[in-house]
Amino acid sequence: MTGGPRAVRPDPHRPRESDAAARAAHERDALLATAVRKALGSTDAYGGMVYLRSRDRRSLVLCTIAGVPLSIISAFRRVAAAGPLPVAVSYRTGRTVTLSDSEDTMRRFPQLAVGMPYDFASACVPVTRGEERYGVLSVLWAASDEGVPEGARRHLRSVANRLAAGLAALEADGHPVEPNGDTAVVELVSATPPSTRVGLFDWNVATGALSVDDQFCEIFGLDPVEFDGRAATLTTRIAPSDLPEFRAAARAALDRGRMLAARVRVLDQEGRPFPVELWGRVPEGGGPGTRTHLVGAVLDTRTGTAAAAAVERLRDGVFSLDPDGRITYANRSVELLLRTRREDLVGHHPWEALPWLSDPVYENRYRAAMLSQQPTAFLAARPPDDWFAFSLYPDAHGVTGRVVAAEPPPGAAEPPSEPPPGARTGVGGMYHLLQLASALTEAVTVREVCRAVADEILPAFGGQELAIYAVRDKHLHLISQSGYPDGFLDRFEGTPIGARVPGAEALSTGTPIFFESVHELAAAYPGIALDEMRAWAFLPLIASGHPVGSCIIGFDEARAFTVEERGLLTALGGFIAQALERARLYDAEFALARGLQQALLPHRLPRMDGIRIAARYLPGTQGMEIGGDWYDAIVTGRDLTLVIGDVEGHNVGAAATMGQLRSAVRAFTTGGHPPDEVLVRTNELLLDLDPGLLASSCLIRLTPSDGSALIARAGHLPPVLRHPGGRTEALYVAGGPLLGVDHRSEYPVTELRLARGSLLALYTDGLVEDPAVGIDEGVDRLRVALAHASGAADPEEEGLDRLAERLLHEVGSTHRVDDVALLLTAYG
């Protein structure tokens, strides 16, 4: 989606490097094309793509594609390297990402499902060599129960490694491997034999010498080995009645310098004639009167002609679409059924040539067929009362379609009138808008909104600079910027919204302003400060009718903004404004919520001889730092009571209940009650409060002088203990039900003795929960991580705080939706 490179006048005093650069670019493109073909050939995938990193490393750019229409993938020609799409995740992590079907895609990568809501299986394999990451190889299969075929990952990794080696060699020779042009479309060889055979000849008419290739001999029924190279021998294979026309065509070609489609009949092995076409020309250099030489080709079109004739005789309408959805053929019945001339259909999309198919649902059917590689069918109505049944049969080379007259479905309403010209919105643009806008729906705070724009929307359009301004007291104030030179934006801080600068004028008029070159911007705003950018989009941010701010995107190359790009950027400006307005309200409310959360959790942890403690809390909802998890460490005389708890929910109500329970546990503990009685009394309190919430908790009363410990659990996950030697175990000791279930609940106590050098981990379920695995597997993952933690036996060496951070990153799920509380206690 980026513009082409600027035209640069060559400097005659500089050494020529263009030839070497062109050869390197050609070699890189050949490497990419070879990789895609090998990937498809070794895995039976129908489509493949290669993304390479951009120069600024912020984007992944689609460089090569095969078997998939580029028009369908256009929304993903640039992918933010920091984004949540599979290709970006594979690039960042260096891991292969596979998706088995649309359900898997929706569950794990909802933004991709929004932009490409079709059923297919896929794999993304990183193209890396050592520490260098070049890009990603991605392939597609038709969805099936098998998902990604067995063995495909190994083949794809092999192809990706060979590609990385080739790119590394180019880079080592001083040639950049980053993309610098349009996406290359690799044509795949059709599995069906060609419908037209072509043979080549070189004929010296004066001497009768004839040089031909094997295909020429095959068409004329000659043995290539035994053919004597004489035109006289060739004439024996031409129908006798056509010989005069053949010789006349040859003489005319010599006189005119060329021969166009001379038709003669050739005899097959049984002596039956069939037509061929002869095309020829006189080689350059021969003037009139001296021409004695012809070179050219013979075309055998029997198969194609017979197939076309057969299709023309069908009463059903038959048509074909190329991979990008344009009509390449329509038989006579299509004309009669649809009352449209073939010449008005061929070369156009059906939804463009036939206004009554302009509803995006019909284009979506074609896109679904191409990406799922599954046949599809649908009904369509032509006003006032005609109905047609369409069937689409896809493969990687295009679509064969069938159309017949149909009865209206039961209860069908009268077909709507045809929309006015230009009213249609492209499905690709619509999905692109939804896919980018979905990134904003996940952003909660102002900082997250700005990050989503910088990390996903900016790279999607190939921009290099971004500035977001917010309105405050009728002035524009910078709230986020990316890519600008240091200090460049200082002069614009506090600009009045009525000032004559493009960012302010776009906001005051409510109309986006696009500049496709430096000349355009300088002419419209003489004297305006410029940096290294060459094109700009100034987007007004307006929500609910009032100004929110301005968004400025800069591009380092001059570019022509297409109508679709302008529409997408304009619409995204509205989404950004709504997201910012929502985020500003959230930030105001969050300040209160954060104060409440901080007041409820311990401000500091106690210190005791021989004991070291570290704790962490993470919110469950993105941007929300308030919930029902808590931890505490309470000193009572010579004992230390460790507490972990979890109230269901992630809101102020859960936090308030948590605060009451924490206070109750602390009060009962400091009152001298043993762990089981503390839980019994806390359970009764929760039932009396009747907040409609349940809670879990685990208490461990530790006596540091001798290492003795008492453990009581109320529906909570088991603590994990690391012994001094490094062995770890989950303490599945007896426990009672959740708090808030039954007044009669009891909570048994288990006695334990810790050796010096032991480490206890108490945690809430948010740390070990993962949709992909069972909760017991998550607990075991924590146990293993704790066992392998270097220096865990000597917390002074590694630091409990650093160990806590490591456990959060190594054990916690990347798709975490619940709160996390973690309490580590080192004894000895």
PDB file of N, CA, C and O in Angstrom, residues 107 765 767-782 811-813 815:
ATOM      1  N   ARG A 107     -10.518 -18.029  17.771  1.00  0.00           N
ATOM      2  CA  ARG A 107     -10.171 -18.169  19.191  1.00  0.00           C
ATOM      3  C   ARG A 107      -8.823 -17.535  19.509  1.00  0.00           C
ATOM      4  O   ARG A 107      -8.669 -16.865  20.522  1.00  0.00           O
ATOM      5  N   ASP A 765      -5.137 -18.499  40.528  1.00  0.00           N
ATOM      6  CA  ASP A 765      -5.271 -19.324  39.319  1.00  0.00           C
ATOM      7  C   ASP A 765      -4.944 -18.583  38.034  1.00  0.00           C
ATOM      8  O   ASP A 765      -4.667 -19.198  37.007  1.00  0.00           O
ATOM      9  N   LEU A 767      -2.310 -17.205  37.258  1.00  0.00           N
ATOM     10  CA  LEU A 767      -0.934 -17.487  36.854  1.00  0.00           C
ATOM     11  C   LEU A 767      -0.837 -18.787  36.060  1.00  0.00           C
ATOM     12  O   LEU A 767      -0.027 -18.893  35.132  1.00  0.00           O
ATOM     13  N   VAL A 768      -1.626 -19.781  36.414  1.00  0.00           N
ATOM     14  CA  VAL A 768      -1.451 -21.114  35.832  1.00  0.00           C
ATOM     15  C   VAL A 768      -2.567 -21.506  34.880  1.00  0.00           C
ATOM     16  O   VAL A 768      -2.535 -22.585  34.292  1.00  0.00           O
ATOM     17  N   GLU A 769      -3.588 -20.654  34.713  1.00  0.00           N
ATOM     18  CA  GLU A 769      -4.684 -20.975  33.793  1.00  0.00           C
ATOM     19  C   GLU A 769      -4.255 -20.703  32.364  1.00  0.00           C
ATOM     20  O   GLU A 769      -3.604 -19.703  32.068  1.00  0.00           O
ATOM     21  N   ASP A 770      -4.630 -21.595  31.474  1.00  0.00           N
ATOM     22  CA  ASP A 770      -4.373 -21.447  30.050  1.00  0.00           C
ATOM     23  C   ASP A 770      -5.455 -22.228  29.325  1.00  0.00           C
ATOM     24  O   ASP A 770      -5.667 -23.411  29.609  1.00  0.00           O
ATOM     25  N   PRO A 771      -6.174 -21.589  28.383  1.00  0.00           N
ATOM     26  CA  PRO A 771      -7.246 -22.312  27.682  1.00  0.00           C
ATOM     27  C   PRO A 771      -6.772 -23.569  26.985  1.00  0.00           C
ATOM     28  O   PRO A 771      -7.552 -24.489  26.746  1.00  0.00           O
ATOM     29  N   ALA A 772      -5.474 -23.621  26.664  1.00  0.00           N
ATOM     30  CA  ALA A 772      -4.971 -24.751  25.881  1.00  0.00           C
ATOM     31  C   ALA A 772      -4.623 -25.955  26.735  1.00  0.00           C
ATOM     32  O   ALA A 772      -4.435 -27.054  26.204  1.00  0.00           O
ATOM     33  N   VAL A 773      -4.485 -25.788  28.075  1.00  0.00           N
ATOM     34  CA  VAL A 773      -4.075 -26.914  28.917  1.00  0.00           C
ATOM     35  C   VAL A 773      -4.935 -26.970  30.158  1.00  0.00           C
ATOM     36  O   VAL A 773      -5.598 -25.993  30.532  1.00  0.00           O
ATOM     37  N   GLY A 774      -4.927 -28.102  30.853  1.00  0.00           N
ATOM     38  CA  GLY A 774      -5.660 -28.245  32.093  1.00  0.00           C
ATOM     39  C   GLY A 774      -4.982 -27.502  33.222  1.00  0.00           C
ATOM     40  O   GLY A 774      -3.786 -27.199  33.175  1.00  0.00           O
ATOM     41  N   ILE A 775      -5.736 -27.223  34.292  1.00  0.00           N
ATOM     42  CA  ILE A 775      -5.208 -26.453  35.409  1.00  0.00           C
ATOM     43  C   ILE A 775      -4.073 -27.199  36.092  1.00  0.00           C
ATOM     44  O   ILE A 775      -3.092 -26.588  36.545  1.00  0.00           O
ATOM     45  N   ASP A 776      -4.152 -28.535  36.162  1.00  0.00           N
ATOM     46  CA  ASP A 776      -3.074 -29.313  36.784  1.00  0.00           C
ATOM     47  C   ASP A 776      -1.775 -29.181  35.991  1.00  0.00           C
ATOM     48  O   ASP A 776      -0.682 -29.140  36.575  1.00  0.00           O
ATOM     49  N   GLU A 777      -1.898 -29.113  34.650  1.00  0.00           N
ATOM     50  CA  GLU A 777      -0.702 -28.921  33.831  1.00  0.00           C
ATOM     51  C   GLU A 777      -0.096 -27.554  34.091  1.00  0.00           C
ATOM     52  O   GLU A 777       1.130 -27.392  34.075  1.00  0.00           O
ATOM     53  N   GLY A 778      -0.960 -26.556  34.321  1.00  0.00           N
ATOM     54  CA  GLY A 778      -0.449 -25.219  34.636  1.00  0.00           C
ATOM     55  C   GLY A 778       0.307 -25.210  35.953  1.00  0.00           C
ATOM     56  O   GLY A 778       1.358 -24.571  36.073  1.00  0.00           O
ATOM     57  N   VAL A 779      -0.227 -25.908  36.963  1.00  0.00           N
ATOM     58  CA  VAL A 779       0.463 -26.009  38.246  1.00  0.00           C
ATOM     59  C   VAL A 779       1.807 -26.710  38.065  1.00  0.00           C
ATOM     60  O   VAL A 779       2.832 -26.293  38.629  1.00  0.00           O
ATOM     61  N   ASP A 780       1.826 -27.754  37.259  1.00  0.00           N
ATOM     62  CA  ASP A 780       3.080 -28.472  37.029  1.00  0.00           C
ATOM     63  C   ASP A 780       4.080 -27.597  36.282  1.00  0.00           C
ATOM     64  O   ASP A 780       5.294 -27.696  36.510  1.00  0.00           O
ATOM     65  N   ARG A 781       3.570 -26.721  35.397  1.00  0.00           N
ATOM     66  CA  ARG A 781       4.466 -25.813  34.684  1.00  0.00           C
ATOM     67  C   ARG A 781       5.148 -24.855  35.669  1.00  0.00           C
ATOM     68  O   ARG A 781       6.329 -24.545  35.540  1.00  0.00           O
ATOM     69  N   LEU A 782       4.393 -24.382  36.654  1.00  0.00           N
ATOM     70  CA  LEU A 782       4.978 -23.530  37.697  1.00  0.00           C
ATOM     71  C   LEU A 782       6.013 -24.320  38.497  1.00  0.00           C
ATOM     72  O   LEU A 782       7.097 -23.805  38.811  1.00  0.00           O
ATOM     73  N   VAL A 811       5.652 -18.681  33.187  1.00  0.00           N
ATOM     74  CA  VAL A 811       4.502 -19.529  33.499  1.00  0.00           C
ATOM     75  C   VAL A 811       3.202 -18.916  33.008  1.00  0.00           C
ATOM     76  O   VAL A 811       2.318 -19.604  32.506  1.00  0.00           O
ATOM     77  N   GLY A 812       3.077 -17.601  33.118  1.00  0.00           N
ATOM     78  CA  GLY A 812       1.824 -16.947  32.765  1.00  0.00           C
ATOM     79  C   GLY A 812       1.472 -17.096  31.302  1.00  0.00           C
ATOM     80  O   GLY A 812       2.332 -17.100  30.428  1.00  0.00           O
ATOM     81  N   SER A 813       0.183 -17.251  31.007  1.00  0.00           N
ATOM     82  CA  SER A 813      -0.300 -17.399  29.632  1.00  0.00           C
ATOM     83  C   SER A 813      -0.290 -16.056  28.934  1.00  0.00           C
ATOM     84  O   SER A 813      -0.571 -15.011  29.525  1.00  0.00           O
ATOM     85  N   HIS A 815      -2.431 -15.319  26.832  1.00  0.00           N
ATOM     86  CA  HIS A 815      -3.848 -14.990  26.647  1.00  0.00           C
ATOM     87  C   HIS A 815      -4.546 -14.843  28.007  1.00  0.00           C
ATOM     88  O   HIS A 815      -5.713 -15.157  28.149  1.00  0.00           O
TER      89      HIS A 815
END
